Short mmCIF file of C-alpha atoms and ligand atoms in Angstrom, two decimals:
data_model
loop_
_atom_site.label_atom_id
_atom_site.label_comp_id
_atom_site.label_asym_id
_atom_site.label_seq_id
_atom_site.Cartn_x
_atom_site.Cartn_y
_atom_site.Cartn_z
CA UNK A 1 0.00 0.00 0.00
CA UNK A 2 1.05 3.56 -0.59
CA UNK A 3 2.26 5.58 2.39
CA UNK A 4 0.92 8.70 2.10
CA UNK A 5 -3.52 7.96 2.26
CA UNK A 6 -3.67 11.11 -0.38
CA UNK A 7 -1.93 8.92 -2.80
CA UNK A 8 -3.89 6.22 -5.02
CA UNK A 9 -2.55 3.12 -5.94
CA UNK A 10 -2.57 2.06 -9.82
CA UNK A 11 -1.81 -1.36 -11.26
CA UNK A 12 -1.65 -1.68 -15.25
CA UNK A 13 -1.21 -4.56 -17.46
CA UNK A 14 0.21 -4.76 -20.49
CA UNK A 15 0.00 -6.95 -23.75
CA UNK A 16 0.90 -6.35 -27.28
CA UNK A 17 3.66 -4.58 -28.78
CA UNK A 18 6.68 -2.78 -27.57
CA UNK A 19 4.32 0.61 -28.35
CA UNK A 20 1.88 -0.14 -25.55
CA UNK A 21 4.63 -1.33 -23.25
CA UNK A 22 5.77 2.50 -23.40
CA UNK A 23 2.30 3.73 -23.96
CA UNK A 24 2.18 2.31 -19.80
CA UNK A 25 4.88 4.08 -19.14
CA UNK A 26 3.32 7.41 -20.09
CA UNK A 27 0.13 6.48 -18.37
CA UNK A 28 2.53 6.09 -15.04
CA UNK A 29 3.82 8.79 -15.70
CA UNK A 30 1.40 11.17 -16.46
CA UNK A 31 -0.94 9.60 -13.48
CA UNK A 32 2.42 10.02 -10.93
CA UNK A 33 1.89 14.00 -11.64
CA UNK A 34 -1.57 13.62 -10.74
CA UNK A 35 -1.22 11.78 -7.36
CA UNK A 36 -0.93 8.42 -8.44
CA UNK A 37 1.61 6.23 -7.67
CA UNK A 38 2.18 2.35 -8.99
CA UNK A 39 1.24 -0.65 -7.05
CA UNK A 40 2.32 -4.02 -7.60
CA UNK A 41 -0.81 -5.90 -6.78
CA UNK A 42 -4.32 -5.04 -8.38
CA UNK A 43 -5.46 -5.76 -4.45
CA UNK A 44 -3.37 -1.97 -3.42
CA UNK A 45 -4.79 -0.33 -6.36
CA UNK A 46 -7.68 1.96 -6.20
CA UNK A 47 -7.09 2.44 -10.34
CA UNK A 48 -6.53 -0.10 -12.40
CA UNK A 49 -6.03 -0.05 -16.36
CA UNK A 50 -5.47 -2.56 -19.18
CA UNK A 51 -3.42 -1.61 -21.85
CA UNK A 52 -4.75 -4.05 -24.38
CA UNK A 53 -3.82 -5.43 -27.61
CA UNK A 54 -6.69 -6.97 -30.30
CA UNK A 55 -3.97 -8.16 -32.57
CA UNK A 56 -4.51 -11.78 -32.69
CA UNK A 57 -7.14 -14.26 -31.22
CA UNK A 58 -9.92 -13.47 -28.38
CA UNK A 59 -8.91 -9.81 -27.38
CA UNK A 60 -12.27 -9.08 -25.82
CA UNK A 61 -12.73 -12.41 -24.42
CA UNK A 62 -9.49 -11.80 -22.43
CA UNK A 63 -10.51 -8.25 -21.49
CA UNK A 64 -13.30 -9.96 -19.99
CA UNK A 65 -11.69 -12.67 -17.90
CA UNK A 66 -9.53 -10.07 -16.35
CA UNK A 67 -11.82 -7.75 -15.46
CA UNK A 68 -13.84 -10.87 -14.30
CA UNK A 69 -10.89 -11.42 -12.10
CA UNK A 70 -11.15 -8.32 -10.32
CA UNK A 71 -15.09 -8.83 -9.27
CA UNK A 72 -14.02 -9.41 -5.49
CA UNK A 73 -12.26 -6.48 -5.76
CA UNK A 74 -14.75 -3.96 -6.35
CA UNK A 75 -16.88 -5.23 -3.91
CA UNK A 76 -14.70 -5.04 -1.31
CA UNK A 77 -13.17 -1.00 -2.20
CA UNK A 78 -16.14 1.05 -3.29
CA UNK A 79 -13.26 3.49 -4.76
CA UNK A 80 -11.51 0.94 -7.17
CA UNK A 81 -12.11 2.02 -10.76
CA UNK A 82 -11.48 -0.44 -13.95
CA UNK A 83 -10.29 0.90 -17.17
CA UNK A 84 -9.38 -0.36 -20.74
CA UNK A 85 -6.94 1.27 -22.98
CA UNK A 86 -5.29 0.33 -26.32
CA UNK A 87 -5.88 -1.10 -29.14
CA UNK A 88 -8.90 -3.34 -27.94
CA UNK A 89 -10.56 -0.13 -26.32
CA UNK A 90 -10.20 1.90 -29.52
CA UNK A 91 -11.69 -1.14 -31.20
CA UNK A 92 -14.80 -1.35 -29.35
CA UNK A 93 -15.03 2.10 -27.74
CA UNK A 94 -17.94 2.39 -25.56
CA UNK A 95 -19.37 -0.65 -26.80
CA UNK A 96 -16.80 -2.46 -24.26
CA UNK A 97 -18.80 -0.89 -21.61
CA UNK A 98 -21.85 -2.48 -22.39
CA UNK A 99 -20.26 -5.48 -22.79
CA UNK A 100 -18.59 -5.48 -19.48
CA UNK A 101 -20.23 -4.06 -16.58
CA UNK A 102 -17.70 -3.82 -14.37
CA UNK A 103 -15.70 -1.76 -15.97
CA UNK A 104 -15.76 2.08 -15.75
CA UNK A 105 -13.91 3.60 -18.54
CA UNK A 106 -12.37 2.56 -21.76
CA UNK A 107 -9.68 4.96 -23.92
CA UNK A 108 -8.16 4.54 -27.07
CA UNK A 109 -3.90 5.36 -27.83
CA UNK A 110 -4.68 8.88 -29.09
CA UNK A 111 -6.24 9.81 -25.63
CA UNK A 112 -3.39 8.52 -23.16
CA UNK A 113 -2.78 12.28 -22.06
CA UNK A 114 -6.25 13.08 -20.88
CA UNK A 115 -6.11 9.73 -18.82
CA UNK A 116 -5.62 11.70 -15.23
CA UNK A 117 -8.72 14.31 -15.92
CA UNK A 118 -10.64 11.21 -17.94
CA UNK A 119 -10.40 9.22 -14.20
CA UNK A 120 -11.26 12.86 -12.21
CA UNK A 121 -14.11 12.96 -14.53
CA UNK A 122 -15.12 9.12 -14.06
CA UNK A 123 -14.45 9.58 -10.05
CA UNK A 124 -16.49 13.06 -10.19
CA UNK A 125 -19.62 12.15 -11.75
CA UNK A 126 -19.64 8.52 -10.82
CA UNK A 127 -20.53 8.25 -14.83
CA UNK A 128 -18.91 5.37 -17.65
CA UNK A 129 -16.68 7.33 -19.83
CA UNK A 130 -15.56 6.04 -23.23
CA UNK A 131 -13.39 8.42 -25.15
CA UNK A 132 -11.53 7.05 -28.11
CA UNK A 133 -11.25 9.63 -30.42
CA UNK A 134 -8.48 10.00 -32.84
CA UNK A 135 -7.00 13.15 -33.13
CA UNK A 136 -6.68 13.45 -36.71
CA UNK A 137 -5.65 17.65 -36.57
CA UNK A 138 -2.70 18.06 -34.53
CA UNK A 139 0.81 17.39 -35.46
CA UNK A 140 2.11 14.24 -33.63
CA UNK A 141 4.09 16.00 -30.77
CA UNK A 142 5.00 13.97 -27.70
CA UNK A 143 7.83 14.28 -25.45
CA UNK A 144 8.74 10.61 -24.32
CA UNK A 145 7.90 10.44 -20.56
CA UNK A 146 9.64 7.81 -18.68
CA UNK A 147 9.52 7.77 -14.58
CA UNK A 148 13.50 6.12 -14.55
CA UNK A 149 15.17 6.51 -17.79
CA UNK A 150 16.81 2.90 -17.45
CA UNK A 151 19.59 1.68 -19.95
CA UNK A 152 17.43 1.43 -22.54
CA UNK A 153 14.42 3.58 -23.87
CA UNK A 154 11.95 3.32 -26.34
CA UNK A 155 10.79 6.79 -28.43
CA UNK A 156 8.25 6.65 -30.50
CA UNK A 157 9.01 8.28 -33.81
CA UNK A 158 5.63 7.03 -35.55
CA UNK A 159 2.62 6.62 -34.69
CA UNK A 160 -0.51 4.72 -36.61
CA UNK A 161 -0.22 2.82 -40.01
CA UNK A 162 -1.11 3.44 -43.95
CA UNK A 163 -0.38 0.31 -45.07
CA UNK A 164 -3.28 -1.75 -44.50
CA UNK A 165 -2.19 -5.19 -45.03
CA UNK A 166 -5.02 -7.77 -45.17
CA UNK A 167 -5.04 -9.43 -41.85
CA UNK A 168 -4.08 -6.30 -39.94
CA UNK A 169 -6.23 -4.64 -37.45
CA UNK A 170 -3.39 -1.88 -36.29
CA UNK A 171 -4.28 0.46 -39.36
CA UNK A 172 -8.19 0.61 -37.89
CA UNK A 173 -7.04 1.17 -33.92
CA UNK A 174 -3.71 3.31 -34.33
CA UNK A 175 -5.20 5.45 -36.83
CA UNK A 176 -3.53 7.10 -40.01
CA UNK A 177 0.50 7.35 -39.99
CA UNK A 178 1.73 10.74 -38.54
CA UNK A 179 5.41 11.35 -37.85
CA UNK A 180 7.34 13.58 -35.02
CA UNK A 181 9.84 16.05 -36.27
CA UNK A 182 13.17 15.34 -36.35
CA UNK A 183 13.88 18.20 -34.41
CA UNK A 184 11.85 17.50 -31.55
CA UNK A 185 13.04 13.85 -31.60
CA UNK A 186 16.92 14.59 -31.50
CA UNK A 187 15.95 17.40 -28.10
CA UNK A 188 13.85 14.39 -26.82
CA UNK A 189 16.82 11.56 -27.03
CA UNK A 190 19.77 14.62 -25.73
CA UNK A 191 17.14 15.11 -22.60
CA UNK A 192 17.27 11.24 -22.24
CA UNK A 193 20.96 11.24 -22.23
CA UNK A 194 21.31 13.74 -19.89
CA UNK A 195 18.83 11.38 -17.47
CA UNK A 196 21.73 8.16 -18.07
CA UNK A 197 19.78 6.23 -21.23
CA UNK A 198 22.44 4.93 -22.90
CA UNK A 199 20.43 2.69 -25.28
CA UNK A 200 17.12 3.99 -27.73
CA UNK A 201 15.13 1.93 -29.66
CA UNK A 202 12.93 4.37 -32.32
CA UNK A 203 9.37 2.65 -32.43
CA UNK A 204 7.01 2.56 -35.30
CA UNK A 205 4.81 0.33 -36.88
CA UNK A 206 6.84 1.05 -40.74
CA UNK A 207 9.56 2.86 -39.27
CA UNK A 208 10.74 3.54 -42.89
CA UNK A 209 8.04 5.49 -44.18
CA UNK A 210 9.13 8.39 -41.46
CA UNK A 211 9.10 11.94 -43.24
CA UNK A 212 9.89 14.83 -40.70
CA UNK A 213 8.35 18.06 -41.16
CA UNK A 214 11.63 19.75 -42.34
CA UNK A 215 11.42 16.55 -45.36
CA UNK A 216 14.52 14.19 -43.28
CA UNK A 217 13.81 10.35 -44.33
CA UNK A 218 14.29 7.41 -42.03
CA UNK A 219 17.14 7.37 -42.98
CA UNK A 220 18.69 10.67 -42.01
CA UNK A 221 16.99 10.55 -39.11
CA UNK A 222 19.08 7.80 -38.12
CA UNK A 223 22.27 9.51 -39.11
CA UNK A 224 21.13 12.41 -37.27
CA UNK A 225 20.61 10.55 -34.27
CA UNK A 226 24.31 9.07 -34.68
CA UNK A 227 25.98 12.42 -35.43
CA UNK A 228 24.18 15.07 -33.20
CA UNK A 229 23.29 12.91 -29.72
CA UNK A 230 25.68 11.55 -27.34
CA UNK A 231 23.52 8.21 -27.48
CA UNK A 232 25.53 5.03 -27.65
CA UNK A 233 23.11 3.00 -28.93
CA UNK A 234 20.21 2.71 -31.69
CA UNK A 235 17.86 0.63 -32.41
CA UNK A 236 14.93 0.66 -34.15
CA UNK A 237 11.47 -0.89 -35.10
CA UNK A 238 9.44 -2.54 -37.58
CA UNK A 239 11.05 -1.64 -40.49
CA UNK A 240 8.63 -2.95 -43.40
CA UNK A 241 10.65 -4.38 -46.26
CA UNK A 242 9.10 -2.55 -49.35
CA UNK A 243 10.47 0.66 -47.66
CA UNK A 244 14.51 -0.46 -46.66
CA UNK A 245 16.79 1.19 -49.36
CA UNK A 246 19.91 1.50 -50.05
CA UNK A 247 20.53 4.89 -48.36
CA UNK A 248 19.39 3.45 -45.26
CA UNK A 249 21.82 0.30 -45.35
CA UNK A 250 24.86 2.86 -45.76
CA UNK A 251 24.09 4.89 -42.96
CA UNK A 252 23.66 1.63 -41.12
CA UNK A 253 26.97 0.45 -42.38
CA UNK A 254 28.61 4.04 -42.10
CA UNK A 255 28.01 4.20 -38.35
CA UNK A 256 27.71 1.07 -37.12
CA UNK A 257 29.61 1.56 -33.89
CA UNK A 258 26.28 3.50 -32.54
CA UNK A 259 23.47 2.13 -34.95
CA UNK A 260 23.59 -1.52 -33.78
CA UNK A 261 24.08 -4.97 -36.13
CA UNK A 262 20.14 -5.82 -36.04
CA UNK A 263 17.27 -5.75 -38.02
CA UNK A 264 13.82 -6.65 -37.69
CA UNK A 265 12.57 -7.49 -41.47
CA UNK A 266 9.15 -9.09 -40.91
CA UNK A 267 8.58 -11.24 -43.83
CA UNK A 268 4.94 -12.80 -42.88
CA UNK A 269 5.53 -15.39 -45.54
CA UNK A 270 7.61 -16.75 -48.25
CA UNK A 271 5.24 -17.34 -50.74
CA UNK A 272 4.34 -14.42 -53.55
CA UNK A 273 0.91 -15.17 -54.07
CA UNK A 274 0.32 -15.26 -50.20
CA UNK A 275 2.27 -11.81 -49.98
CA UNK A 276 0.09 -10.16 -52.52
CA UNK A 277 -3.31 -11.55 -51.08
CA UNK A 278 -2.11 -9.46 -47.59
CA UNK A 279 -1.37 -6.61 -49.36
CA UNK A 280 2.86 -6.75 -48.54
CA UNK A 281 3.51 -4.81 -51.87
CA UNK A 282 6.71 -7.16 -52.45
CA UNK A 283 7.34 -10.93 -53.66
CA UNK A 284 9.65 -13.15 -52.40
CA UNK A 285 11.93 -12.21 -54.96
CA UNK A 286 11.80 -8.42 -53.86
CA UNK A 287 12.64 -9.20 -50.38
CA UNK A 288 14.93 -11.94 -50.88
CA UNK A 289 17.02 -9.03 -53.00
CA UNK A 290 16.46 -6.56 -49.71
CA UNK A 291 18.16 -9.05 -47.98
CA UNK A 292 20.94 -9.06 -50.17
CA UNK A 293 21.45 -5.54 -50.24
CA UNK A 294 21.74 -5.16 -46.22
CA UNK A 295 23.62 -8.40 -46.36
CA UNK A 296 26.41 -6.88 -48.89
CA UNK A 297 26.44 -3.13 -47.12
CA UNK A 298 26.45 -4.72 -43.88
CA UNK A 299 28.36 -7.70 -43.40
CA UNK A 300 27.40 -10.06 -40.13
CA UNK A 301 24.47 -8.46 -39.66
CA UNK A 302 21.63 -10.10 -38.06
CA UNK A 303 18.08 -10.47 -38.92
CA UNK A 304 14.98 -11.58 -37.50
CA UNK A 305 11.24 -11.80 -38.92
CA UNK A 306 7.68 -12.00 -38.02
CA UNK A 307 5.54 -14.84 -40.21
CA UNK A 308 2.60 -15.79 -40.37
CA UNK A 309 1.11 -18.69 -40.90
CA UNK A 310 -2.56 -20.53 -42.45
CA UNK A 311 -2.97 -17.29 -43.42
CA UNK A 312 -6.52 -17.91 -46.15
CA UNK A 313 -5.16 -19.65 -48.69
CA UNK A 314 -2.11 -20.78 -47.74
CA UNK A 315 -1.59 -24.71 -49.47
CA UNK A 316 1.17 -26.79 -48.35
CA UNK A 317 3.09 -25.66 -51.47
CA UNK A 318 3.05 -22.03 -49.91
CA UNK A 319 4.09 -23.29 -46.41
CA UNK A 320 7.00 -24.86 -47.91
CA UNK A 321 7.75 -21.57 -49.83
CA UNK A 322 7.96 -19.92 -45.80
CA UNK A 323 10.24 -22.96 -44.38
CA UNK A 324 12.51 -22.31 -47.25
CA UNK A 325 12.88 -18.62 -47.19
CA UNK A 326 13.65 -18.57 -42.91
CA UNK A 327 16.46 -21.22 -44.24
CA UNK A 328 17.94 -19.13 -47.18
CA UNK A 329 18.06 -16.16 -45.56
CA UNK A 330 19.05 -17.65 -41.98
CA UNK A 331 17.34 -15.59 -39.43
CA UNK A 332 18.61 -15.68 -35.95
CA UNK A 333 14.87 -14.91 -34.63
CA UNK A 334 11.66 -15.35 -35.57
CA UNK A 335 8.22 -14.54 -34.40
CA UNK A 336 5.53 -17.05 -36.16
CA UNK A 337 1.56 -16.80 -35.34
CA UNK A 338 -1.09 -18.37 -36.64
CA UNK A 339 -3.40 -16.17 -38.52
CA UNK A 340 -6.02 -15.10 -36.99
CA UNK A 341 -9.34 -13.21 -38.83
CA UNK A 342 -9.25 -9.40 -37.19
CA UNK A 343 -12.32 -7.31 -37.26
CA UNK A 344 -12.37 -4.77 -40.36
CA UNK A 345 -10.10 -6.50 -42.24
CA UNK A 346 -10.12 -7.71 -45.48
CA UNK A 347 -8.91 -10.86 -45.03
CA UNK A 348 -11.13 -11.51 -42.24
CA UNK A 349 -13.29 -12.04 -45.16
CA UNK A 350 -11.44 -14.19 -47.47
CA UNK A 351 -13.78 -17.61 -47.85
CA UNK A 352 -10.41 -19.97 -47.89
CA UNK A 353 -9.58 -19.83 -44.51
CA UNK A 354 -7.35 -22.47 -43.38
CA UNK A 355 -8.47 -25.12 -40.63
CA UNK A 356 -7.11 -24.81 -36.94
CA UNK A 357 -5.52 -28.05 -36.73
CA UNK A 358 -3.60 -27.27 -40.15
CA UNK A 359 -2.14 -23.83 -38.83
CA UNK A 360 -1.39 -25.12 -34.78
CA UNK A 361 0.73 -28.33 -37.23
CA UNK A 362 2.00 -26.18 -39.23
CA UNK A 363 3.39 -23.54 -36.52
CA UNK A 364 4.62 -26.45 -35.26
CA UNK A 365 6.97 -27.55 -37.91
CA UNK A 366 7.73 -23.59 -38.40
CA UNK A 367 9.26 -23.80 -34.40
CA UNK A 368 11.20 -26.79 -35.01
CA UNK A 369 12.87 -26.15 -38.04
CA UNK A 370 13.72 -22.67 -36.92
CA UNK A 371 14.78 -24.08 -33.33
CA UNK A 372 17.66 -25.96 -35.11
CA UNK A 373 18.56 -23.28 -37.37
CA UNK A 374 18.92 -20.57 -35.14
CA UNK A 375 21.08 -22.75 -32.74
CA UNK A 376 23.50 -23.52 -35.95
CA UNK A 377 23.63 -19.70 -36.64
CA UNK A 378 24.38 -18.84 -32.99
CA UNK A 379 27.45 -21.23 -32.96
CA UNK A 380 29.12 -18.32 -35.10
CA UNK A 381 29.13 -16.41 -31.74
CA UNK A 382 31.42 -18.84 -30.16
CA UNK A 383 34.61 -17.84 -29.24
CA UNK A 384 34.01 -14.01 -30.33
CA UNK A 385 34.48 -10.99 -28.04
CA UNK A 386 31.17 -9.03 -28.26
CA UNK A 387 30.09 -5.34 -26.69
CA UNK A 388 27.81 -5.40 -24.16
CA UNK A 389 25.75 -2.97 -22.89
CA UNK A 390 25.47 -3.96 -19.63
CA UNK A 391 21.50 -3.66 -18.42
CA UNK A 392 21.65 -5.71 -14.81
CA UNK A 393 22.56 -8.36 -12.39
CA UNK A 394 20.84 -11.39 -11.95
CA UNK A 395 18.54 -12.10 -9.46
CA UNK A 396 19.38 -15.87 -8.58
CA UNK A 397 22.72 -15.80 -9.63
CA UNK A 398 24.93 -13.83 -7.30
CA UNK A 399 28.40 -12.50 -9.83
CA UNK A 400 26.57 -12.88 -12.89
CA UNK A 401 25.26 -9.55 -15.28
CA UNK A 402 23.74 -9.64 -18.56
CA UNK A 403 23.20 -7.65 -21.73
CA UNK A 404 22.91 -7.22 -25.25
CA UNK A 405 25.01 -7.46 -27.62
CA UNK A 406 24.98 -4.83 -30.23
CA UNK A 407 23.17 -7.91 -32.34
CA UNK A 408 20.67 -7.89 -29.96
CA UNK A 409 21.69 -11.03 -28.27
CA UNK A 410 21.07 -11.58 -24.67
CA UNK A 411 24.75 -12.71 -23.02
CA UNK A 412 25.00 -13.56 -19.66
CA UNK A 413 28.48 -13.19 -18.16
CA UNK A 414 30.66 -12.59 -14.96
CA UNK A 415 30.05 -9.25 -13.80
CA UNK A 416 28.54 -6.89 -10.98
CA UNK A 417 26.11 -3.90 -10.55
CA UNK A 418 29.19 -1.12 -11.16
CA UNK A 419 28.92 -1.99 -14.39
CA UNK A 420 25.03 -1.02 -15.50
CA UNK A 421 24.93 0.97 -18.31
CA UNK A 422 28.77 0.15 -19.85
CA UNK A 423 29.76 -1.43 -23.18
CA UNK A 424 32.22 -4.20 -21.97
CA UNK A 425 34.19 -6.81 -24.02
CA UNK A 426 32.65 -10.20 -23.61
CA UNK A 427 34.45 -13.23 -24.85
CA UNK A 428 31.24 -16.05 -25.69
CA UNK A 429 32.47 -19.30 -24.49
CA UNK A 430 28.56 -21.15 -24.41
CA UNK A 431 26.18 -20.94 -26.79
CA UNK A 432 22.38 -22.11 -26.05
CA UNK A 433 19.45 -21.97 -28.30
CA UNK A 434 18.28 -19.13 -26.70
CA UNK A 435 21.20 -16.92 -25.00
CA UNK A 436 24.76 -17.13 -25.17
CA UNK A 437 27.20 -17.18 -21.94
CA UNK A 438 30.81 -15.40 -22.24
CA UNK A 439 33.65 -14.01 -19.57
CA UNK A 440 34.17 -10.55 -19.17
CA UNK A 441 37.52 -9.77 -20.98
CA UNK A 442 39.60 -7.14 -18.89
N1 SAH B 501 4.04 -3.02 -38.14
C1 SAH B 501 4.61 -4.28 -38.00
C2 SAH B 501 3.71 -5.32 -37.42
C3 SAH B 501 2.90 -5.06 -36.22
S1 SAH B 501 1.88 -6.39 -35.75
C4 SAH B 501 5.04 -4.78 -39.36
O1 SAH B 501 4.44 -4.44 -40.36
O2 SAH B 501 5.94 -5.55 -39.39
C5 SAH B 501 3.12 -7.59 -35.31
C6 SAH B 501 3.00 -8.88 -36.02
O3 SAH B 501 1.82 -9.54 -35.66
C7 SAH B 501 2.94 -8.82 -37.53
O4 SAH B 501 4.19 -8.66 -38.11
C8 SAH B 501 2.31 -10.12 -37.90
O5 SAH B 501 3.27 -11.13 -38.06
C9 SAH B 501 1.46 -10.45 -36.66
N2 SAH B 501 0.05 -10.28 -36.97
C10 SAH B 501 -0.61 -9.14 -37.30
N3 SAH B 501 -1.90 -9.40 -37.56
C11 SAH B 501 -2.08 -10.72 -37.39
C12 SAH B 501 -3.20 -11.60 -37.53
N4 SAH B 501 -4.37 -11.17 -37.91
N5 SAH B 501 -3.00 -12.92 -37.25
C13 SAH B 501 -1.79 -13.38 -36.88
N6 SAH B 501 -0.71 -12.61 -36.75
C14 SAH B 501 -0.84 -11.29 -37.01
FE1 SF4 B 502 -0.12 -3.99 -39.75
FE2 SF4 B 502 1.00 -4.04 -42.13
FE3 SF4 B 502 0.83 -1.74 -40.79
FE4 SF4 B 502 2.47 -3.61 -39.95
S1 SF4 B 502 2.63 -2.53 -41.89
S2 SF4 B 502 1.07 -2.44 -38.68
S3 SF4 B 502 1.39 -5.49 -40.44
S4 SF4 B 502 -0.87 -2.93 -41.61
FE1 F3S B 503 -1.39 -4.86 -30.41
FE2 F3S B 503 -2.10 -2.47 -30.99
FE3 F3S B 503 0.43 -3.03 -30.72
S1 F3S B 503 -3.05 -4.28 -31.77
S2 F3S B 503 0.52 -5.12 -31.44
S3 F3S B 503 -1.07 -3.10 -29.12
S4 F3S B 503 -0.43 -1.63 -32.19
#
């Protein structure tokens, strides 16, 4: 419980993408300034908010069971308000309240900064707010607002989506795409700095297609970032393929010490006739000569992709097309879900959808063939001396650290709290399917 009885407790949960996870943040922060202060236990809060996701399967349904969940606790604090934000909330707007009577307001991502007088309001007249309204007039200005600037930050440079790819719901709940100004962004990551990030990752749902209002690209952006901030570290994404260029990959290559030696490239599936039927605006060809291109500029980097698969249509023929593109172009990571029909979409409507036991076999076989791949690929680790940015100890293990390498692999190795937040030499001397283990190198 808090220790001042002025203060109110909030708890929020968070699913989806790395957006909402520092959508949260804001809320946090923005509630913090208005007497709030976090709780870890829904039982201390008198607010609590889910920042949802309707991305794949049963959004609502889950919205549900949580709230569900907290039942006992609204009987038992008379001052314990529910609310839904994100993606699910802009989705159903106040058609979530009907649906779920427990719950007293729901908010879409454009209305995150009116979340402490949206509560006041709900508190005030005891009424069921839904406001999820985007705000289609104003520029897209937002200072990133983190409580403790850790080691590593996400900014969002983007926000919303254009691209409208068949099975995609994020176009219909994040709105149209809107961009931040370069200036503001470069002021936003030197005020980060100053607070000890060492580490940004720039977030966007097509990074790529970023166009500042004095006309800088993605691209310079990025070289902006590496030239005119003190950050050590860059990362960035999604990055859709039909966007990456050339340009991009030099400024990649031409300062890789700061821009780091990973890119997320999702693919969503190797087949050309599948890629046109979701709208990806590139065949397998097209991407598998992307690859090439980043490969050649930028030699050792790594990749990782996002697939999907029994997406409508999808025959075995096309699933084998997917299991041979992950091997050809040998990503370390991959994301794979089964396709699941979204609201508003068009191929929520496609009349060839694919049976349940076909995609869950089919994931399956996806895993399995990527589990032994991406355990040969991280053998190429062994041996090496990687940076790593240090981000903390372990909990269990007293003496042992871990952090990323500037590949984005997790390392753990032997090291102590002093060094949170440095780039230290690591030499790998274990490599596991899913992390590698090194010794500091002095
Ligand atoms: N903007 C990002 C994707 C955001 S959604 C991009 O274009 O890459 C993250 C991932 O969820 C997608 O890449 C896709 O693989 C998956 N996804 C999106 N809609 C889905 C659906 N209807 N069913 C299954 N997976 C889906
Ligand atoms: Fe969805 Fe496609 Fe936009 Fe990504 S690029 S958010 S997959 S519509
Ligand atoms: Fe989910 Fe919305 Fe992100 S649907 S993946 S929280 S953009």
């Amino acid at each position: 419980m808090t220790e001042n009885p002025s203060i109110q407790g909030v708890y929020i949960t968070t699913y989806g993408c790395q957006m909402n996870v520092n959508d949260s943040e804001r809320m946090f922060s923005l509630l913090e300034l208005s007497n709030y202060q976090e709780v870890q236990k829904p039982d201390d809060a008198n607010l609590i908010i889910i920042n949802s996701c309707s991305v794949r399967e049963k959004p609502v349904h889950k919205v549900h069971s949580e709230v569900g969940r907290y039942r006992q606790l609204k009987k038992e604090n008379p001052n314990l308000i529910i609310g839904v934000g994100g993606c699910v909330g802009q989705q159903e707007k106040k058609k979530l309240l009907s649906d779920v009577p427990l719950l007293d307001f729901v908010f879409g991502p454009d209305n995150i900064d009116t979340l402490p007088s949206l509560v006041s309001e709900v508190r005030a007249k005891q009424e069921r707010v839904a406001k999820a309204k985007f705000d289609y007039q104003s520029p897209y200005q937002v200072e990133t607002l983190v409580r403790n600037p850790g080691v590593s930050t996400f900014v969002n440079i983007t926000k919303g989506c254009d691209n409208f790819c068949t099975f995609c719901i994020v176009p219909f709940t994040r709105g149209r795409e809107r961009s931040r100004s370069m200036k503001d962004l470069i002021d936003d990551i030197n005020k980060l700095v100053e607070r000890g990030t060492k580490e940004v990752t720039l977030l966007g749902q097509n990074v790529n297609s970023y166009k500042s209002d004095c006309g800088a690209n993605f691209a310079q952006l990025m070289k902006t970032v590496a030239t005119d901030t003190d950050i050590q570290r860059v990362r960035f994404t999604t990055s859709h393929p039909k966007d990456f260029d050339q340009e991009l990959c030099d400024v990649l290559q031409n300062h890789r010490s700061k821009l780091c030696d990973y890119i997320h490239l999702p693919v969503q599936s190797g087949s050309s006739s599948i890629l046109d039927r979701m709208n990806r605006r590139y065949t397998r060809e097209e991407y598998l000569e992307k690859v090439k291109m980043i490969k050649d500029t930028i030699p050792g980097v790594s990749l990782s992709t996002d697939i999907i698969v029994g997406f409508p249509g999808e025959t075995d023929q096309d699933f084998a097309d997917t299991l041979s593109i992950v091997q050809e172009v040998g990503y370390e990571t991959i994301f794979a879900f089964k396709y699941s029909p979204r609201p508003y979409t068009k191929a929520a409507k496609f009349t060839d959808q694919v049976a349940e036991d076909v995609k869950s076999a089919r994931l399956n076989q996806l895993f399995a063939e990527h589990r032994e791949l991406g355990f040969e690929l991280a053998k190429r680790y062994d041996g090496q001396v990687l940076d790593i940015l240090v981000e903390g100890t372990d909990d269990k293990r007293e003496g042992v650290a871990h952090g990323r390498s500037t590949q984005n692999k997790l390392v753990h190795f032997n090291g102590t709290a002093d060094l949170i937040g440095k780039v230290v030499p690591v030499r790998i001397n274990k490599v596991a399917p899913n992390s590698l283990k090194g010794e500091l190198q002095h």
